[in-house]
């Protein structure tokens, strides 16, 4: 059996502001942005630079109900939600700071690698991580 994660849904307030952040500030690639008329929504996929074709991506899913809107920015109850691996944390940290990304924990060396924690535009927490073993 061969399985892998295809997409991770991230509930957002607005498609265009989310694209502006993930593509414009984080440097992700806009993989797809298609209107789905039957459901009156968009299918918006973004992926970090260097993601292989068919690799996992984020599905930016606009909140469609008040219940969903309540989870924008708090999908993991205040815990780190997503992990962005890098081959050069210092380079990416500097670029992200220059682009106005807010870090809530500055880079720190741990046994498993170097890690810093940043917020996305809604307040979800992310680890920016350079694994010690080069993964």
N, CA, C and O of each residue as an XYZ file, in Angstrom:
540
protein
N       0.851     -1.176      0.000
C       0.000      0.000      0.000
C       0.892      1.233      0.000
O       1.874      1.292      0.740
N       0.557      2.208     -0.820
C       1.286      3.468     -0.887
C       0.305      4.603     -0.656
O      -0.644      4.777     -1.421
N       0.535      5.381      0.404
C      -0.322      6.517      0.724
C       0.544      7.717      1.057
O       1.694      7.572      1.470
N      -0.012      8.892      0.875
C       0.672     10.115      1.274
C      -0.371     11.202      1.483
O      -1.497     11.101      0.995
N       0.016     12.239      2.212
C      -0.857     13.394      2.360
C      -0.853     14.177      1.061
O       0.205     14.442      0.490
N      -2.025     14.543      0.600
C      -2.125     15.325     -0.630
C      -2.278     16.811     -0.304
O      -1.514     17.638     -0.802
N      -3.261     17.149      0.527
C      -3.548     18.535      0.875
C      -3.896     18.613      2.356
O      -4.406     17.654      2.937
N      -3.620     19.750      2.950
C      -4.036     20.045      4.312
C      -4.898     21.288      4.223
O      -4.450     22.326      3.736
N      -6.142     21.186      4.694
C      -7.059     22.321      4.623
C      -6.720     23.322      5.720
O      -6.575     22.958      6.887
N      -6.598     24.577      5.330
C      -6.348     25.668      6.254
C      -7.509     26.641      6.103
O      -7.686     27.241      5.043
N      -8.299     26.797      7.157
C      -9.466     27.672      7.097
C      -8.984     29.122      7.127
O      -8.239     29.527      8.020
N      -9.426     29.894      6.132
C      -9.011     31.287      5.991
C     -10.230     32.200      5.932
O     -11.342     31.753      5.650
N     -10.010     33.471      6.200
C     -11.104     34.443      6.162
C     -11.431     34.842      4.723
O     -12.596     35.022      4.366
N     -10.374     34.979      3.894
C     -10.550     35.490      2.543
C      -9.485     34.867      1.641
O      -8.311     34.814      2.009
N      -9.887     34.405      0.480
C      -8.940     33.771     -0.438
C      -7.791     34.698     -0.831
O      -6.620     34.330     -0.733
N      -8.141     35.900     -1.274
C      -7.115     36.787     -1.829
C      -6.117     37.263     -0.782
O      -4.926     37.368     -1.076
N      -6.582     37.556      0.443
C      -5.630     37.969      1.473
C      -4.732     36.801      1.874
O      -3.559     37.001      2.191
N      -5.274     35.591      1.861
C      -4.462     34.413      2.182
C      -3.422     34.160      1.089
O      -2.271     33.847      1.392
N      -3.819     34.294     -0.174
C      -2.862     34.139     -1.279
C      -1.774     35.203     -1.162
O      -0.593     34.899     -1.331
N      -2.157     36.447     -0.876
C      -1.178     37.525     -0.748
C      -0.151     37.194      0.332
O       1.034     37.482      0.163
N      -0.585     36.597      1.429
C       0.342     36.253      2.499
C       1.219     35.070      2.114
O       2.446     35.162      2.164
N       0.598     33.962      1.732
C       1.374     32.739      1.496
C       2.266     32.842      0.259
O       3.386     32.332      0.261
N       1.785     33.489     -0.782
C       2.586     33.634     -1.996
C       3.467     34.879     -1.901
O       4.665     34.814     -2.178
N       2.883     36.000     -1.516
C       3.615     37.260     -1.496
C       4.628     37.400     -0.381
O       5.706     37.955     -0.594
N       4.304     36.906      0.810
C       5.207     37.074      1.951
C       6.043     35.835      2.251
O       7.229     35.950      2.563
N       5.435     34.640      2.159
C       6.183     33.417      2.459
C       6.893     32.849      1.241
O       7.784     32.010      1.376
N       6.505     33.299      0.051
C       7.169     32.820     -1.159
C       6.668     31.474     -1.650
O       7.335     30.813     -2.446
N       5.486     31.060     -1.177
C       4.906     29.818     -1.668
C       4.511     29.990     -3.133
O       4.415     31.108     -3.641
N       4.288     28.870     -3.791
C       3.833     28.846     -5.172
C       2.318     28.677     -5.189
O       1.773     27.848     -4.461
N       1.645     29.458     -6.016
C       0.212     29.257     -6.222
C       0.065     28.109     -7.201
O       0.332     28.267     -8.392
N      -0.354     26.962     -6.713
C      -0.456     25.747     -7.521
C      -1.737     25.769     -8.347
O      -1.734     25.403     -9.523
N      -2.828     26.199     -7.726
C      -4.113     26.233     -8.426
C      -5.034     27.233     -7.754
O      -5.007     27.405     -6.536
N      -5.847     27.888     -8.564
C      -6.897     28.779     -8.078
C      -8.045     28.667     -9.072
O      -8.075     29.359    -10.090
N      -8.990     27.782     -8.759
C     -10.101     27.491     -9.667
C     -11.428     27.745     -8.968
O     -11.614     27.390     -7.804
N     -12.341     28.365     -9.698
C     -13.687     28.579     -9.171
C     -14.500     27.298     -9.309
O     -14.481     26.643    -10.351
N     -15.211     26.955     -8.243
C     -16.072     25.769     -8.222
C     -17.532     26.256     -8.176
O     -18.074     26.454     -7.089
N     -18.174     26.450     -9.338
C     -19.505     27.073     -9.356
C     -20.573     26.289     -8.607
O     -21.476     26.892     -8.026
N     -20.497     24.968     -8.604
C     -21.525     24.169     -7.941
C     -21.578     24.454     -6.440
O     -22.630     24.333     -5.813
N     -20.441     24.831     -5.876
C     -20.395     25.111     -4.436
C     -20.100     26.579     -4.145
O     -19.973     26.968     -2.984
N     -19.992     27.396     -5.193
C     -19.687     28.812     -5.069
C     -18.480     29.043     -4.161
O     -18.534     29.817     -3.206
N     -17.395     28.351     -4.486
C     -16.158     28.533     -3.746
C     -14.988     28.353     -4.695
O     -15.163     27.985     -5.856
N     -13.801     28.616     -4.190
C     -12.590     28.448     -4.989
C     -11.780     27.281     -4.430
O     -11.803     27.005     -3.231
N     -11.075     26.611     -5.314
C     -10.131     25.553     -4.960
C      -8.753     26.187     -5.085
O      -8.225     26.338     -6.187
N      -8.171     26.560     -3.932
C      -6.915     27.306     -3.922
C      -5.854     26.454     -3.220
O      -5.967     26.141     -2.035
N      -4.828     26.090     -3.982
C      -3.717     25.304     -3.446
C      -2.438     26.119     -3.515
O      -2.134     26.732     -4.538
N      -1.689     26.119     -2.410
C      -0.366     26.750     -2.366
C       0.611     25.740     -1.791
O       0.235     24.866     -1.011
N       1.872     25.871     -2.187
C       2.900     24.938     -1.713
C       4.214     25.688     -1.531
O       4.493     26.649     -2.248
N       5.017     25.245     -0.572
C       6.328     25.880     -0.383
C       7.203     25.719     -1.616
O       7.033     24.773     -2.385
N       8.136     26.641     -1.802
C       9.038     26.506     -2.945
C       9.835     25.212     -2.840
O      10.255     24.817     -1.753
N      10.037     24.564     -3.967
C      10.797     23.314     -3.973
C       9.965     22.076     -3.720
O      10.501     20.968     -3.710
N       8.655     22.237     -3.514
C       7.795     21.071     -3.321
C       7.738     20.289     -4.618
O       7.500     20.857     -5.684
N       7.956     18.996     -4.530
C       7.926     18.163     -5.734
C       6.497     18.058     -6.256
O       5.545     18.156     -5.482
N       6.343     17.860     -7.557
C       4.999     17.684     -8.125
C       4.284     16.545     -7.400
O       4.842     15.464     -7.212
N       3.060     16.803     -7.004
C       2.299     15.801     -6.262
C       2.586     15.813     -4.773
O       1.989     15.038     -4.025
N       3.503     16.692     -4.319
C       3.802     16.810     -2.893
C       2.657     17.491     -2.161
O       1.788     18.103     -2.783
N       2.659     17.386     -0.863
C       1.584     17.965     -0.049
C       1.520     19.476     -0.248
O       2.542     20.145     -0.405
N       0.302     19.994     -0.237
C       0.077     21.424     -0.376
C      -0.999     21.856      0.611
O      -1.687     21.029      1.209
N      -1.128     23.167      0.765
C      -2.188     23.718      1.598
C      -3.387     24.048      0.722
O      -3.251     24.673     -0.329
N      -4.545     23.626      1.162
C      -5.804     24.018      0.542
C      -6.335     25.184      1.352
O      -6.735     25.009      2.503
N      -6.342     26.362      0.770
C      -6.871     27.535      1.460
C      -8.381     27.504      1.344
O      -8.934     27.757      0.274
N      -9.045     27.196      2.441
C     -10.493     26.973      2.461
C     -11.174     28.123      3.190
O     -11.054     28.255      4.408
N     -11.884     28.952      2.440
C     -12.579     30.087      3.052
C     -13.677     29.592      3.978
O     -14.468     28.724      3.609
N     -13.721     30.146      5.173
C     -14.773     29.800      6.131
C     -16.126     30.128      5.513
O     -16.344     31.237      5.025
N     -17.031     29.154      5.540
C     -18.336     29.331      4.907
C     -19.475     29.494      5.918
O     -20.597     29.831      5.541
N     -19.187     29.255      7.191
C     -20.213     29.366      8.233
C     -19.606     30.083      9.441
O     -18.383     30.149      9.562
N     -20.430     30.614     10.324
C     -19.893     31.217     11.547
C     -19.095     30.207     12.385
O     -18.119     30.578     13.036
N     -19.500     28.966     12.369
C     -18.768     27.937     13.122
C     -17.362     27.757     12.562
O     -16.403     27.647     13.325
N     -17.231     27.726     11.251
C     -15.912     27.609     10.634
C     -15.092     28.875     10.873
O     -13.894     28.793     11.143
N     -15.717     30.027     10.778
C     -15.013     31.294     10.968
C     -14.398     31.381     12.368
O     -13.367     32.028     12.553
N     -15.016     30.743     13.336
C     -14.495     30.763     14.705
C     -13.130     30.087     14.809
O     -12.397     30.326     15.769
N     -12.779     29.249     13.836
C     -11.506     28.526     13.878
C     -10.411     29.170     13.035
O      -9.281     28.684     13.021
N     -10.725     30.248     12.339
C      -9.693     30.941     11.572
C      -8.641     31.443     12.560
O      -8.954     32.196     13.483
N      -7.401     31.021     12.360
C      -6.311     31.438     13.221
C      -6.137     30.608     14.479
O      -5.216     30.849     15.261
N      -7.005     29.641     14.681
C      -6.901     28.831     15.891
C      -7.220     27.372     15.595
O      -7.920     26.711     16.362
N      -6.708     26.883     14.494
C      -7.031     25.519     14.087
C      -6.440     24.460     14.992
O      -6.906     23.321     14.996
N      -5.415     24.816     15.763
C      -4.773     23.828     16.626
C      -4.847     24.225     18.093
O      -4.053     23.748     18.904
N      -5.791     25.093     18.442
C      -5.980     25.448     19.832
C      -4.782     26.146     20.454
O      -4.540     26.008     21.653
N      -4.025     26.900     19.651
C      -2.889     27.645     20.165
C      -1.558     26.911     20.098
O      -0.522     27.478     20.444
N      -1.572     25.668     19.661
C      -0.323     24.909     19.495
C       0.238     25.157     18.100
O      -0.464     25.633     17.208
N       1.517     24.824     17.931
C       2.075     24.862     16.582
C       1.252     23.913     15.727
O       0.984     22.776     16.114
N       0.859     24.398     14.562
C      -0.055     23.656     13.695
C       0.647     23.030     12.500
O       0.373     21.885     12.142
N       1.547     23.778     11.889
C       2.208     23.307     10.681
C       3.716     23.461     10.827
O       4.196     24.299     11.590
N       4.452     22.644     10.091
C       5.901     22.591     10.190
C       6.486     22.799      8.796
O       6.255     22.004      7.885
N       7.244     23.877      8.645
C       7.846     24.207      7.364
C       9.332     23.883      7.445
O      10.098     24.591      8.099
N       9.730     22.809      6.775
C      11.135     22.383      6.783
C      11.918     23.201      5.768
O      11.407     23.553      4.705
N      13.153     23.494      6.111
C      14.032     24.272      5.245
C      15.431     23.670      5.243
O      15.820     22.961      6.171
N      16.176     23.963      4.188
C      17.572     23.526      4.140
C      18.504     24.616      4.658
O      19.710     24.397      4.775
N      17.943     25.809      4.975
C      18.763     26.910      5.482
C      17.882     27.829      6.330
O      17.286     28.779      5.822
N      17.811     27.536      7.607
C      16.928     28.299      8.481
C      17.349     29.763      8.570
O      16.492     30.647      8.545
N      18.631     30.035      8.672
C      19.090     31.422      8.789
C      18.650     32.246      7.582
O      18.175     33.371      7.739
N      18.804     31.696      6.388
C      18.401     32.395      5.153
C      16.898     32.684      5.165
O      16.468     33.813      4.928
N      16.108     31.643      5.445
C      14.656     31.793      5.388
C      14.128     32.673      6.515
O      13.199     33.452      6.306
N      14.707     32.559      7.701
C      14.303     33.406      8.823
C      14.538     34.869      8.461
O      13.655     35.703      8.662
N      15.711     35.189      7.935
C      16.032     36.573      7.558
C      15.071     37.092      6.492
O      14.602     38.226      6.581
N      14.778     36.276      5.491
C      13.851     36.685      4.426
C      12.448     36.907      4.976
O      11.766     37.855      4.587
N      12.022     36.037      5.875
C      10.684     36.155      6.442
C      10.572     37.405      7.318
O       9.571     38.119      7.256
N      11.581     37.668      8.120
C      11.579     38.879      8.942
C      11.532     40.107      8.041
O      10.799     41.055      8.323
N      12.304     40.096      6.965
C      12.311     41.221      6.017
C      10.944     41.413      5.369
O      10.590     42.528      4.986
N      10.166     40.326      5.243
C       8.825     40.396      4.653
C       7.738     40.657      5.686
O       6.549     40.601      5.370
N       8.146     40.944      6.925
C       7.167     41.307      7.949
C       6.532     40.141      8.691
O       5.529     40.319      9.382
N       7.100     38.956      8.555
C       6.567     37.799      9.281
C       6.936     37.960     10.752
O       8.075     38.293     11.080
N       5.972     37.722     11.630
C       6.188     37.869     13.073
C       6.611     36.534     13.675
O       5.887     35.542     13.581
N       7.769     36.519     14.283
C       8.254     35.336     14.987
C       7.939     35.480     16.466
O       8.211     36.516     17.074
N       7.366     34.433     17.035
C       7.046     34.437     18.460
C       8.122     33.704     19.260
O       8.187     33.835     20.483
N       8.964     32.934     18.574
C      10.145     32.316     19.175
C      11.266     32.384     18.161
O      11.136     31.893     17.040
N      12.352     32.987     18.556
C      13.504     33.136     17.674
C      14.215     31.789     17.510
O      13.981     30.870     18.295
N      15.069     31.664     16.510
C      15.750     30.388     16.255
C      16.487     29.868     17.493
O      17.143     30.609     18.226
N      16.344     28.572     17.680
C      16.967     27.904     18.814
C      17.447     26.533     18.349
O      16.740     25.826     17.631
N      18.645     26.170     18.763
C      19.198     24.861     18.410
C      18.679     23.831     19.405
O      18.800     24.000     20.618
N      18.105     22.772     18.872
C      17.609     21.640     19.656
C      18.333     20.388     19.177
O      19.059     20.436     18.184
N      18.144     19.271     19.870
C      18.774     18.017     19.460
C      18.375     17.618     18.033
O      19.193     17.071     17.293
N      17.145     17.884     17.654
C      16.618     17.459     16.354
C      16.897     18.458     15.238
O      16.712     18.140     14.063
N      17.342     19.667     15.594
C      17.635     20.668     14.582
C      17.469     22.070     15.122
O      17.408     22.271     16.335
N      17.397     23.031     14.239
C      17.192     24.429     14.616
C      15.764     24.803     14.261
O      15.281     24.489     13.173
N      15.091     25.479     15.189
C      13.670     25.758     15.009
C      13.338     27.160     15.493
O      13.906     27.649     16.469
N      12.406     27.799     14.789
C      11.839     29.088     15.183
C      10.334     28.984     14.953
O       9.887     28.213     14.104
N       9.560     29.749     15.699
C       8.105     29.693     15.580
C       7.592     31.036     15.078
O       7.928     32.087     15.625
N       6.769     30.988     14.024
C       6.181     32.215     13.479
C       4.671     32.080     13.366
O       4.113     30.983     13.411
N       4.030     33.233     13.218
C       2.579     33.285     13.036
C       2.257     33.560     11.577
O       2.958     34.317     10.905
N       1.182     32.933     11.092
C       0.699     33.313      9.773
C      -0.198     34.541      9.929
O      -0.309     35.083     11.029
N      -0.826     34.980      8.868
C      -1.601     36.209      8.922
C      -2.792     36.128      9.850
O      -3.332     37.164     10.237
N      -3.225     34.924     10.224
C      -4.373     34.775     11.107
C      -3.984     34.436     12.543
O      -4.835     34.439     13.431
N      -2.712     34.147     12.776
C      -2.270     33.796     14.121
C      -1.982     32.327     14.333
O      -1.563     31.938     15.423
N      -2.200     31.479     13.301
C      -1.801     30.075     13.420
C      -0.295     30.020     13.612
O       0.437     30.796     12.998
N       0.171     29.115     14.455
C       1.596     28.985     14.716
C       2.225     27.932     13.817
O       1.652     26.868     13.580
N       3.403     28.248     13.327
C       4.181     27.382     12.453
C       5.582     27.217     13.030
O       6.131     28.161     13.598
N       6.160     26.037     12.892
C       7.576     25.855     13.127
C       8.301     26.017     11.797
O       7.930     25.390     10.805
N       9.321     26.848     11.775
C      10.290     26.865     10.675
C      11.438     26.037     11.197
O      12.049     26.391     12.206
N      11.745     24.937     10.527
C      12.692     23.976     11.096
C      13.701     23.492     10.080
O      13.364     23.164      8.942
N      14.942     23.456     10.518
C      16.015     22.828      9.751
C      16.452     21.625     10.565
O      17.106     21.760     11.599
N      16.083     20.447     10.085
C      16.382     19.216     10.813
C      17.882     18.963     10.850
O      18.591     19.213      9.875
N      18.350     18.472     11.971
C      19.781     18.191     12.152
C      20.271     17.101     11.211
O      21.421     17.119     10.774
N      19.401     16.160     10.903
C      19.826     15.045     10.051
C      19.651     15.332      8.557
O      19.848     14.445      7.727
N      19.279     16.573      8.216
C      19.180     16.975      6.819
C      17.907     16.550      6.111
O      17.821     16.695      4.891
N      16.913     16.032      6.824
C      15.665     15.628      6.176
C      15.051     16.774      5.413
O      13.993     16.613      4.804
